[in-house]
């Protein structure tokens, strides 16, 4: 009845969208389907693998066996269907894995193939357990509920799939406000539903130090919001293990030497410009001000202690040492630094800073880790870092190409596309203005950004490892995390996994066609307990052609 | 330990904020407290009333008895306290009500007094059951949990309280996207926690018609998103009754003659400019376009049918007939209207529109209801409405004074302060731009708006009945409602109940002092199951003096 408004060409689009492709998010590299509905045998549907020794595989099979049995998801596009027709029956899913080896790093192979026949056994083939995890997710997304049955609408199906980028992450700040472990685990679930593979855990900010430290227990004692609002070693290990079972790395960040006001709660003696008020803006990007005193050997020792301890606690190969939003005036105004520079000809605040970074990058390397660092030290202050260092671009979209031009690997996080907390008013208590990073980043802006923009050399393109969306938490905590992240991080996830170009048409994917697929995925996430927000009236996702930007007559 | 950063005067502020006033939101008109902690007897704490025949009182007593017994709320400001000292014990709460009469309208008396002694029985006195409901809410907010006990920190307490404005509402659009009844009921709970008293139920939009109609069942059949996504008569009655028990009116809106695209799903014959594409912007503020044909007697009959039916279903005295975002070009381009105007000398699209409104206002009056109408017809098109008509100001803050200058009563809903959905990107599927009503309205902007601005004449001030914040739902549904509304609607609620002026200092309330109180209230709402969002890092609400807008040196 509602199709009366569909112009001819759009009918074709709508029909195409109604195929099962729209059930898959992110969209696979290669996808073929048929027209036959098949039913999933419910009472004893079995998932089996040729590998029985992999804890990752075993956990994934258990998880998806449960999900397929319990999930109840009716596609919003089947709203005026009663019983969808099926003929064949799928009895089981075979997961073939070449190797049980389960190292999760930038080289990990996440590719898989998935075949769903008209009858009998579906098959996933993967090189690694992590590829199998991705294939299981795709299989689960093919299934919809219909009149008491679980069905796949368009068999036979053949998928050949692998990610475009190897680093597909979310930065989650659990320090400005606290997140109970459950919401971190739920976020990992949602990341797996979107084939994201890196949780960048920003757990130490100017505002709190919630991570347990055995070397510096005073940090957690004085820096956590309360005894309840902290992450013990066991909590961290639980998160890491939970993430690994979902093919997700957990990379910690100790942001320094700026953004370290909280260190002053226990160690004011190693701090510069601690809590300058009320003109904190001369010394920091946000209050309260405070940077480690880069001329003080005790600050170096403290930083080394933390790097060493947390490098052991977090098993991931990556270690992020922060480095954003530095303020040189903070150090210039510190009498001890002023004195140090006067006493050491040739030294300056800039050279001290470069020296600091060089030391920290060296230390992280000595600990067997890959240093990660925000862009400023290299792009603004001429730090020459070891070329294994991975830089996080955030200041502008142009930073990505500037970084690869210098030969470094890069993770794209431009604030104007990927900072998900922006556009939510100011958290300064007496300020009626907007946030520094206004406006809100809609899913369309996120989806339309291609990290490879202006990088044509294939060798340089390889240096772009991927990207991270960021949820800074001045105005977020466990009550809001789902909605800040989803489905906007899903929009990001598809670009990361599938790239910006539709391989069939060889053109940039069309937002109008993406939107209904994104909405279906959003409803599936909601069905799985992720409180993802709606992106438009349901009318519009059912009738996309009626909800487009106006075209001048 | 953290107080090392507190300058002298701010210590005094922080100490003042630590008193129990901060536990009360909105802040009472008059409040006196002491310094003695008292305990609430838990095993058999009793709430009793002199009136036993009032269903509102009985329901409220049952509700707060349960809440006081089961709520577990530790103040975030007691984080470094272990056992708070108490001496006396409160055994019961007496609720004295002058009259069991329970009519809820603009004249309803919501005043109450509350006294908490050092020992024995607390007493609420109120003129009406609805005043008692407000007093019970205040009493419940005095109580915090501490080491297994429920205590009131600063007895003895005496509160004398009544609202500044009589219309304190939330407009909730349950049509652009659907909200299950549970989230509407939860919203009513939260409104009661904030002493709001009007749910303006915007249930019919261009996108769906979820409300059952017995007179025009085709509207619900063709206009609801699905059979599951509709409100039956029983659902509506359940909402109204639930609201009444919380001293909340439920006013329906049938928005017309614009914003009625959905009517065309069943009755295209009474519509003008139905779904003009792709240049819909010539005909409507948002797609899909469509306005009732104001020259067609069948459209009048249809509107009368709906007004009559829903006037009976919704018992409230107020009936909102919409009237926003009209587009004259829609009608001018309609051949039937063109013909009508040609055949009727003296008539024009403008005169037809004024005639339409006059008829509808008359009809609503005949049905015994008070017509509510958006401002445009009166301010832009010289409609002279019956002076009982209540106008909703939304186009600008100035509209409020313009409306009272014309002698009408007004509800303030300026979009630039009170539209809570704004600043969230565009819902147009292929548009990367921002929302029309950018930016996001932070709690500070909402709190800083006084509806009485530029209205000095006390008689004209009386015409300002209050205000409404609005949640339009193109990008909201039950997954997001809590966070869109709270605590920003709480900021609004305090201005509505308590006014913008601190009666002690006779100055505008200071955001810096308001913020910690708002945060404590936000945590209490979270403890009660309302997913209100955080407004700042917890550090900042504990140390407000460190998180202020920078002052240039």
Short mmCIF file of N, CA and C in Angstrom, two decimals, chain A residues 17 50 85 168 186 203 227 247 304 312 333 391 405 454 471 500:
data_model
loop_
_atom_site.label_atom_id
_atom_site.label_comp_id
_atom_site.label_asym_id
_atom_site.label_seq_id
_atom_site.Cartn_x
_atom_site.Cartn_y
_atom_site.Cartn_z
N UNK A 17 17.17 -3.64 -1.59
CA UNK A 17 17.48 -3.51 -0.17
C UNK A 17 16.77 -4.56 0.65
N UNK A 50 36.40 -28.22 13.34
CA UNK A 50 37.45 -29.22 13.22
C UNK A 50 38.50 -29.05 14.31
N UNK A 85 8.04 -17.58 3.15
CA UNK A 85 8.09 -18.94 2.60
C UNK A 85 9.49 -19.53 2.74
N UNK A 168 40.70 -1.39 13.75
CA UNK A 168 39.33 -0.85 13.71
C UNK A 168 38.86 -0.71 15.16
N UNK A 186 29.66 -5.27 27.71
CA UNK A 186 28.57 -5.12 26.73
C UNK A 186 29.07 -4.38 25.48
N UNK A 203 41.99 4.86 30.32
CA UNK A 203 41.51 4.65 31.69
C UNK A 203 42.10 5.63 32.69
N UNK A 227 36.21 3.46 46.18
CA UNK A 227 36.67 2.07 46.15
C UNK A 227 35.86 1.24 45.17
N UNK A 247 37.71 -11.62 19.35
CA UNK A 247 38.69 -11.15 18.36
C UNK A 247 38.95 -9.66 18.49
N UNK A 304 58.16 5.55 33.95
CA UNK A 304 58.73 4.23 33.64
C UNK A 304 58.06 3.14 34.48
N UNK A 312 52.92 -5.18 31.52
CA UNK A 312 52.73 -6.59 31.89
C UNK A 312 51.25 -6.92 32.06
N UNK A 333 56.32 28.24 32.78
CA UNK A 333 56.01 28.98 34.00
C UNK A 333 56.45 28.25 35.26
N UNK A 391 51.30 6.53 14.99
CA UNK A 391 50.76 7.83 15.40
C UNK A 391 49.24 7.87 15.24
N UNK A 405 53.30 10.76 5.01
CA UNK A 405 54.38 11.39 4.25
C UNK A 405 55.70 11.35 5.02
N UNK A 454 43.17 11.63 -0.28
CA UNK A 454 44.41 12.33 -0.66
C UNK A 454 45.67 11.48 -0.49
N UNK A 471 35.08 7.93 22.35
CA UNK A 471 34.06 8.41 23.29
C UNK A 471 34.76 8.94 24.53
N UNK A 500 35.17 2.47 1.65
CA UNK A 500 34.19 3.47 1.24
C UNK A 500 33.60 3.19 -0.13
#
